[in-house]
CSV table of C-alpha atoms in Angstrom, one decimal:
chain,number,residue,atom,x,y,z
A,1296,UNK,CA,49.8,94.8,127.1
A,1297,UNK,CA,50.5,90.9,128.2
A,1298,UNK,CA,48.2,89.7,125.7
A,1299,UNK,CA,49.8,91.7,122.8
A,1300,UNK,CA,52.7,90.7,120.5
A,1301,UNK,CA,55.2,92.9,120.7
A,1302,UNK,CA,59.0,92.1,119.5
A,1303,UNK,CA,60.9,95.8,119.0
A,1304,UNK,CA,63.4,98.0,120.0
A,1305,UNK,CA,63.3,102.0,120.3
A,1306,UNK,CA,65.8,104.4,120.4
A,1307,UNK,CA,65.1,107.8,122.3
A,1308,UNK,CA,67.1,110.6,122.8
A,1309,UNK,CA,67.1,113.6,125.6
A,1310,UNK,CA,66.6,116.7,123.7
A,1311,UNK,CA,69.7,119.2,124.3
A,1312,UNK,CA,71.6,116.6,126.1
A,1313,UNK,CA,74.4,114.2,125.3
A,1314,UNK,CA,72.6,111.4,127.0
A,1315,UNK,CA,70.7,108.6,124.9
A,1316,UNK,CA,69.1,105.6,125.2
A,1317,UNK,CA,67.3,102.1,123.7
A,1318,UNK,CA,64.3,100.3,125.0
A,1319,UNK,CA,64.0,96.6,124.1
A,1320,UNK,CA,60.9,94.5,124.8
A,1321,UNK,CA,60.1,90.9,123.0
A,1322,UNK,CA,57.3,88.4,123.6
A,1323,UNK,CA,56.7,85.8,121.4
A,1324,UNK,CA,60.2,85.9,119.9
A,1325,UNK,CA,61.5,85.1,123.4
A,1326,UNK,CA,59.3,82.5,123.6
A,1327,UNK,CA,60.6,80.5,120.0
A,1328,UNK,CA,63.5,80.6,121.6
A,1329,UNK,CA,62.9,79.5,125.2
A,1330,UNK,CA,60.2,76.3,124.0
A,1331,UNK,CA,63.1,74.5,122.1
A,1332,UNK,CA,64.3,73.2,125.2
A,1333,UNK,CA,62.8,72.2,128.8
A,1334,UNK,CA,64.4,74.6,130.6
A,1335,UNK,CA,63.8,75.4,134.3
A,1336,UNK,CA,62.2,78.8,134.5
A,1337,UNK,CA,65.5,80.4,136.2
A,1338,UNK,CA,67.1,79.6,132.8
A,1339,UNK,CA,64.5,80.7,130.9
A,1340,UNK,CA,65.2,83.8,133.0
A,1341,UNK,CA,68.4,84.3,133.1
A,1342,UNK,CA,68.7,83.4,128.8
A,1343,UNK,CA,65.6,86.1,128.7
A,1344,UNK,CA,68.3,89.1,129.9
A,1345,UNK,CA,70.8,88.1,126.9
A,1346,UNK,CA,68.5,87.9,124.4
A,1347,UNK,CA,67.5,91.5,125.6
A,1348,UNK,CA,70.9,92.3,126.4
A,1349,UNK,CA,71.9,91.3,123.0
A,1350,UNK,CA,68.9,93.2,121.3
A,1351,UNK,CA,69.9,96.3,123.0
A,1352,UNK,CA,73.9,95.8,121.8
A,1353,UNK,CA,72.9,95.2,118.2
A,1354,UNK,CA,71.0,98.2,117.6
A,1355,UNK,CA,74.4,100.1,118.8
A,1356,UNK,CA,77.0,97.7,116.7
A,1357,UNK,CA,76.2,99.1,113.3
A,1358,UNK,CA,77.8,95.7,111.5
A,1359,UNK,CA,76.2,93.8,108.2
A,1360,UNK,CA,77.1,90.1,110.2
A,1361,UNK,CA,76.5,88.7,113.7
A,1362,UNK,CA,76.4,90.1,117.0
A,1363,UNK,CA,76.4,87.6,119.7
A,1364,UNK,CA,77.1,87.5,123.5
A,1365,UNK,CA,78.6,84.3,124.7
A,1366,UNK,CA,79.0,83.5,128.6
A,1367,UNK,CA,81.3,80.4,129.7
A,1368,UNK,CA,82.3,79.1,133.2
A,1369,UNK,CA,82.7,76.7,135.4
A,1370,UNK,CA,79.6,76.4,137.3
A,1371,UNK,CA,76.7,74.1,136.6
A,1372,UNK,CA,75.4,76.5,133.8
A,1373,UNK,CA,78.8,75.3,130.8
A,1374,UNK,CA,77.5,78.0,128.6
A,1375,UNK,CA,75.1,80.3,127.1
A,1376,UNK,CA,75.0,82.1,124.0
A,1377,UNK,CA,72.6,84.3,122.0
A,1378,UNK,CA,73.2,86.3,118.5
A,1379,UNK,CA,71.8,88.3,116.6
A,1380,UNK,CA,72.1,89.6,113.0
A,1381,UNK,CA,71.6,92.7,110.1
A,1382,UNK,CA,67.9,91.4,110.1
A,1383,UNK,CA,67.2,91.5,113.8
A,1384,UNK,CA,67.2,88.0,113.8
A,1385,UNK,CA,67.5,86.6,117.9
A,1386,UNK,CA,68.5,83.1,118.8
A,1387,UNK,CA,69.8,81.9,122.2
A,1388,UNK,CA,70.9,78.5,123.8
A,1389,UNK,CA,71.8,77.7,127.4
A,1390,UNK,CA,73.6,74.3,128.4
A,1391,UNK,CA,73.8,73.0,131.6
A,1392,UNK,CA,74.8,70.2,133.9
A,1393,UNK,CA,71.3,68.3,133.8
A,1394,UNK,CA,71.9,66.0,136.7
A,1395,UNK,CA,72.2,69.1,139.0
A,1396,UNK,CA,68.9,70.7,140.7
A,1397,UNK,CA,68.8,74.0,139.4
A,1398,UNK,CA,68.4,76.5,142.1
A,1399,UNK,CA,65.3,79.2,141.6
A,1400,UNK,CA,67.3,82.0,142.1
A,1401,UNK,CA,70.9,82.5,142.2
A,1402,UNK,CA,73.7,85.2,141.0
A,1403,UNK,CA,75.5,85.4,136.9
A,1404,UNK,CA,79.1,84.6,139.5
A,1405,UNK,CA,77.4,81.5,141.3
A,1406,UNK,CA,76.0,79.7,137.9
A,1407,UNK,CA,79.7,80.6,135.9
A,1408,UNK,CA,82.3,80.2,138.5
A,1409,UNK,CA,85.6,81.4,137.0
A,1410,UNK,CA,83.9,82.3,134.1
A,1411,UNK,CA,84.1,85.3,131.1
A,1412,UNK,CA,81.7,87.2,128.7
A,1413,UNK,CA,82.6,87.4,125.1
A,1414,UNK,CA,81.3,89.7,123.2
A,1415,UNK,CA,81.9,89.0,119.2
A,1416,UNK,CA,81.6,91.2,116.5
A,1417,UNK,CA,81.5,89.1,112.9
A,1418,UNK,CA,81.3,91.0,110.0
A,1419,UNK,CA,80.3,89.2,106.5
A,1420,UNK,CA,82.9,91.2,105.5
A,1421,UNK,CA,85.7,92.0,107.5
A,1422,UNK,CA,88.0,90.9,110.7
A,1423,UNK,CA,86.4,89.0,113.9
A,1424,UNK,CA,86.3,91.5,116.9
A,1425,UNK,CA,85.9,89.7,120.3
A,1426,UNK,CA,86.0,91.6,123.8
A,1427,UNK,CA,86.2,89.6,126.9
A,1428,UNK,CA,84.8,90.7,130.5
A,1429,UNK,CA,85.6,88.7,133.5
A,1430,UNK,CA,82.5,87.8,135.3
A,1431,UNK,CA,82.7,89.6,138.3
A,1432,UNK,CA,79.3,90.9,138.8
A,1433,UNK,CA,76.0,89.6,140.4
A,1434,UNK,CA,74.4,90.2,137.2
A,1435,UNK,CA,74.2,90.4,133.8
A,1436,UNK,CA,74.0,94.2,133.7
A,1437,UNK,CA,76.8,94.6,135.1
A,1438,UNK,CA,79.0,92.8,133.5
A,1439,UNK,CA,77.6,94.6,130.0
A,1440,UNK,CA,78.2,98.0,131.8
A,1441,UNK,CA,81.6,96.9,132.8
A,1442,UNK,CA,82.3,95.7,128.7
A,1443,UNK,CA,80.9,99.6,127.8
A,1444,UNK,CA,83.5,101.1,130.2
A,1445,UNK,CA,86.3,99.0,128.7
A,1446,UNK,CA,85.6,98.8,125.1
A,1447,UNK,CA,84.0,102.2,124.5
A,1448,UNK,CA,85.2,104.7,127.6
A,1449,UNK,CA,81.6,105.7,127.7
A,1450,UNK,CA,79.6,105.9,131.1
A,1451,UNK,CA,76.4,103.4,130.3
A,1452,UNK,CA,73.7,101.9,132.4
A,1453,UNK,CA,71.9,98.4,131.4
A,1454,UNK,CA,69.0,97.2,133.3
A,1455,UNK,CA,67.6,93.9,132.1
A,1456,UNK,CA,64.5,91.9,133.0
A,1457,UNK,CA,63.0,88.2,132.1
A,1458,UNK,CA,59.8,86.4,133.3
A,1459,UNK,CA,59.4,83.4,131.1
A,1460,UNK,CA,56.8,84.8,128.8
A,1461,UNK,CA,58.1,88.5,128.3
A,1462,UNK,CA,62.2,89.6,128.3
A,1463,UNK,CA,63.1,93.6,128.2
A,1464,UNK,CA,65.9,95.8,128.4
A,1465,UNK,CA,66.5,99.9,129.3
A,1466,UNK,CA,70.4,101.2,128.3
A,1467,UNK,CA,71.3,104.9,128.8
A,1468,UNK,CA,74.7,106.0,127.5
A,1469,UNK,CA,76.4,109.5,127.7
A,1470,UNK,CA,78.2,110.3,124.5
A,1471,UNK,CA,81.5,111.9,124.8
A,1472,UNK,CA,80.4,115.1,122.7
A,1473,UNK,CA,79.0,117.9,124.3
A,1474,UNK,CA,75.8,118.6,123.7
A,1475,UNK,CA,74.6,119.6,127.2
A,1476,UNK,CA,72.2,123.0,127.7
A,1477,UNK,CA,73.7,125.1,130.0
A,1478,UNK,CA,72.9,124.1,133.6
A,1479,UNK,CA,71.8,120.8,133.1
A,1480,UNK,CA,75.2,119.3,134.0
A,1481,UNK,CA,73.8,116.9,135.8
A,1482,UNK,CA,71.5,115.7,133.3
A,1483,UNK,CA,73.0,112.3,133.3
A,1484,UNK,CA,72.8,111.1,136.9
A,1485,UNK,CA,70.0,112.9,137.1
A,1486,UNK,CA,68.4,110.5,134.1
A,1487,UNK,CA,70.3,107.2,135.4
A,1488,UNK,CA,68.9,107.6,139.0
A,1489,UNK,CA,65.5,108.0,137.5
A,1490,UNK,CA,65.8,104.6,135.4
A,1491,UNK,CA,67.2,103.2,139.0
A,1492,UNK,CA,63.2,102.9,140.3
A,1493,UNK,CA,62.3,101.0,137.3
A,1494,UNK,CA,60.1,98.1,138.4
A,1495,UNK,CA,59.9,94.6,136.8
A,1496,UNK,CA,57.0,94.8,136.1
A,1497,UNK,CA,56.9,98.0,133.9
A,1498,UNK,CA,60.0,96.9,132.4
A,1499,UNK,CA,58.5,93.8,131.0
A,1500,UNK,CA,54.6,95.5,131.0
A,1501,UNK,CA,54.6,99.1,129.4
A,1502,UNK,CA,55.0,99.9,125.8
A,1503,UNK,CA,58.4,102.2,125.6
A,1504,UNK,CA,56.5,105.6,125.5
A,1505,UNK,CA,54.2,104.6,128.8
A,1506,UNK,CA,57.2,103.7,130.4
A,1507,UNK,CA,59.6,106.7,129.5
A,1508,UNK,CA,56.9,108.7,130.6
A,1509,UNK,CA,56.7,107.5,133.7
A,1510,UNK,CA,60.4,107.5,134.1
A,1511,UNK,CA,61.0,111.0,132.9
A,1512,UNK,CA,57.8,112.9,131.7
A,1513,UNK,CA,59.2,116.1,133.1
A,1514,UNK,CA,61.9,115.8,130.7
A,1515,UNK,CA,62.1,116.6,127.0
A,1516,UNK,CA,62.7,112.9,125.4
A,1517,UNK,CA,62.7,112.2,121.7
A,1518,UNK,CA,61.6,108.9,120.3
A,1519,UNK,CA,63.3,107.1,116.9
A,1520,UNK,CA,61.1,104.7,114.9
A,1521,UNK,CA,60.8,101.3,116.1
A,1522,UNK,CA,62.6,98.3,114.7
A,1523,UNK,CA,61.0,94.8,114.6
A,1524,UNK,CA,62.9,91.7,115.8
A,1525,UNK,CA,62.1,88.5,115.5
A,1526,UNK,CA,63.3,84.5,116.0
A,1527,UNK,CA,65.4,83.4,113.2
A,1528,UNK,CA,68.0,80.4,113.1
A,1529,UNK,CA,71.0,80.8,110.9
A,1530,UNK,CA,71.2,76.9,110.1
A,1531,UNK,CA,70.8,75.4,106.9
A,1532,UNK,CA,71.3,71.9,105.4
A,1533,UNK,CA,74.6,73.4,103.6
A,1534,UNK,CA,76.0,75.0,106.3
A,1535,UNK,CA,75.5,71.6,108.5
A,1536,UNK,CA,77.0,69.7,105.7
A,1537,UNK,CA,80.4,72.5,106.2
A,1538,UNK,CA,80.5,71.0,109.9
A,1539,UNK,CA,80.2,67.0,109.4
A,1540,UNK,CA,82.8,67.7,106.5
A,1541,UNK,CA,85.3,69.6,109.2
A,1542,UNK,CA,85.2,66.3,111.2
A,1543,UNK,CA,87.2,64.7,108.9
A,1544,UNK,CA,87.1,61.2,106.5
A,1545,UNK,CA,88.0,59.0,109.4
A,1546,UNK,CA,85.1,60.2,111.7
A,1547,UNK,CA,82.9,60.2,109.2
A,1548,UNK,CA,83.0,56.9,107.8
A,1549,UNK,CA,82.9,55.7,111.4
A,1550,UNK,CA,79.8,57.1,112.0
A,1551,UNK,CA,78.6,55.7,108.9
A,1552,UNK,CA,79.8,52.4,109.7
A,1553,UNK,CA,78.3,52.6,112.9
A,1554,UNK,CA,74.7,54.6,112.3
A,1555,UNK,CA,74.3,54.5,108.7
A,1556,UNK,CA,73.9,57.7,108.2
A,1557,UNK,CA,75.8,61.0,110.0
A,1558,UNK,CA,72.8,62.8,112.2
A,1559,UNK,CA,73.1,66.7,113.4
A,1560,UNK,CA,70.9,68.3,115.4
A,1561,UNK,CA,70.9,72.7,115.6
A,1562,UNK,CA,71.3,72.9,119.5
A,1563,UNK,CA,69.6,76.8,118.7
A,1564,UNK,CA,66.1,75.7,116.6
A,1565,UNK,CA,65.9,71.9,116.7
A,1566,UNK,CA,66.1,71.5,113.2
A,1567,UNK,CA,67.1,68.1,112.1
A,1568,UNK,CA,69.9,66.9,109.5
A,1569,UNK,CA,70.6,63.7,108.3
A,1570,UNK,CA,73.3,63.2,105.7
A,1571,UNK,CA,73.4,59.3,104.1
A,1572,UNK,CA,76.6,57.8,102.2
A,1573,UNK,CA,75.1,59.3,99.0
A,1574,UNK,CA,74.9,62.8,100.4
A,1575,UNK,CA,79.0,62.5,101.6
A,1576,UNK,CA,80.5,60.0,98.9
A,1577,UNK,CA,80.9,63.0,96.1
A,1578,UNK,CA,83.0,64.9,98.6
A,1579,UNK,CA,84.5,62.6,100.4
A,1580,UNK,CA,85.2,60.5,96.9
A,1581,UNK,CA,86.3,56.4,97.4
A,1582,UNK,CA,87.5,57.2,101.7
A,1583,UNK,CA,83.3,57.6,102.7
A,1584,UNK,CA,82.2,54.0,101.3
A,1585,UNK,CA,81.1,51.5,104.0
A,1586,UNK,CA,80.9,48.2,102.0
């Protein structure tokens, strides 16, 4: 399995039960994301869990826009952000205080002191939606099962996992209809406490039917087609262009005067943008000339 690319989420279903659930695994699109920037592997880690986390959110939000799942604090680690879009499209970025030793492991409360998770919904068409959970959990997972108790009022479960090479995700969520058999009331914690002995390893190295299987193959689950995901950076040369020209006339014809040219780097793929005098003087008319 470790040598194979795999980049997809599942759904899956309990037959006769109001319980359902998503299984998320990604290699190599993990891995676009992660070798843009030296990170220590803690980071890679820990940025692993929201790219799975916001996998797993994506395929619930049924939006034609952007998903993402944004973490800020006041810890070493400033922020950290992944999105994803209509077209399963993943990107992530983590930013962090460089000149601090980065510890190998630590908690989501130690790395964000005093910090939140915002979760924003951004339609192409339509109002921004943004939830906010205060970070108040050791882990990721928590915090995300916290947001699903606030935002939807629907008991959910989230266990993530990252190794560097491989990031997955299991979520469980009972829907508020009731579609129960008789006597199998307990169906739910019955299911949850089952995903509870998940190990790391079979999180990150079992295709989704292996691993339900082992999790519940005396139960009656039903699995959806699978979805493929994949890295994909939203930037483009127009799109940059938008940004310089928000900075104004008066920063940008100081950066002229003082580079030549006005220089952008995406922070998310590494792309490179480089706009000259010519590129800005139809917009910015007479107010962009240098000499």
């Amino acid at each position: 399995m470790n040598n194979v690319t795999i980049n997809e989420i599942q759904r899956f279903s309990f037959d006769n039960t109001n319980v359902r659930g998503e299984r998320v695994l990604l290699n190599s699109a993990y891995q676009e994301i992660i070798k843009r920037k030296q990170y220590p592997l803690s980071l890679e880690k820990l940025l692993g869990e929201f790219v799975a986390a916001i996998a797993l959110l994506r395929d619930i939000v049924k939006i034609d826009g952007v998903l993402s799942i944004q973490a800020k604090g006041n810890g070493f680690l400033s922020t950290l952000m992944t999105e994803c879009d209509e077209h399963q499209n993943l990107r992530g970025i983590a930013q962090w205080d460089e000149s601090q030793a980065v510890p190998d492991i630590f908690s989501l409360k130690d790395v964000l002191k005093g910090g939140y998770l915002a979760i924003t919904i951004q339609p192409r068409n339509g109002q921004r939606y943004q939830g906010i959970v205060e970070i108040v959990g050791d882990t990721l997972s928590e915090c995300l099962e916290q947001y699903f108790s606030q935002s939807e009022q629907l008991p959910s479960r989230v266990w993530l996992a990252a190794n560097g090479a491989q990031c997955g995700g299991l979520f469980l969520q009972r829907l508020p209809l009731e579609q129960a058999k008789e006597g199998d009331e307990d169906a739910w914690e019955r299911f949850t406490h089952l995903a509870s002995t998940v190990k790391e390893e079979e999180l990150l190295g079992l295709e989704t039917e292996s691993l339900l299987h082992r999790l519940y193959h005396e139960e009656e689950v039903r699995l959806y087609d699978t979805k493929p995901m994949q890295f994909g950076c939203s930037c483009s040369r127009q799109r940059t262009l938008d940004a310089v020209m928000s900075l104004g006339s008066e920063e940008i014809r100081e950066l002229l005067i003082e580079q030549g040219s006005v220089k952008v780097d995406c922070q998310f793929c590494a792309e490179k943008y480089e706009f000259t005098e010519g590129d800005l003087t139809d917009m910015l008319g007479d107010q962009s000339k240098t000499h």
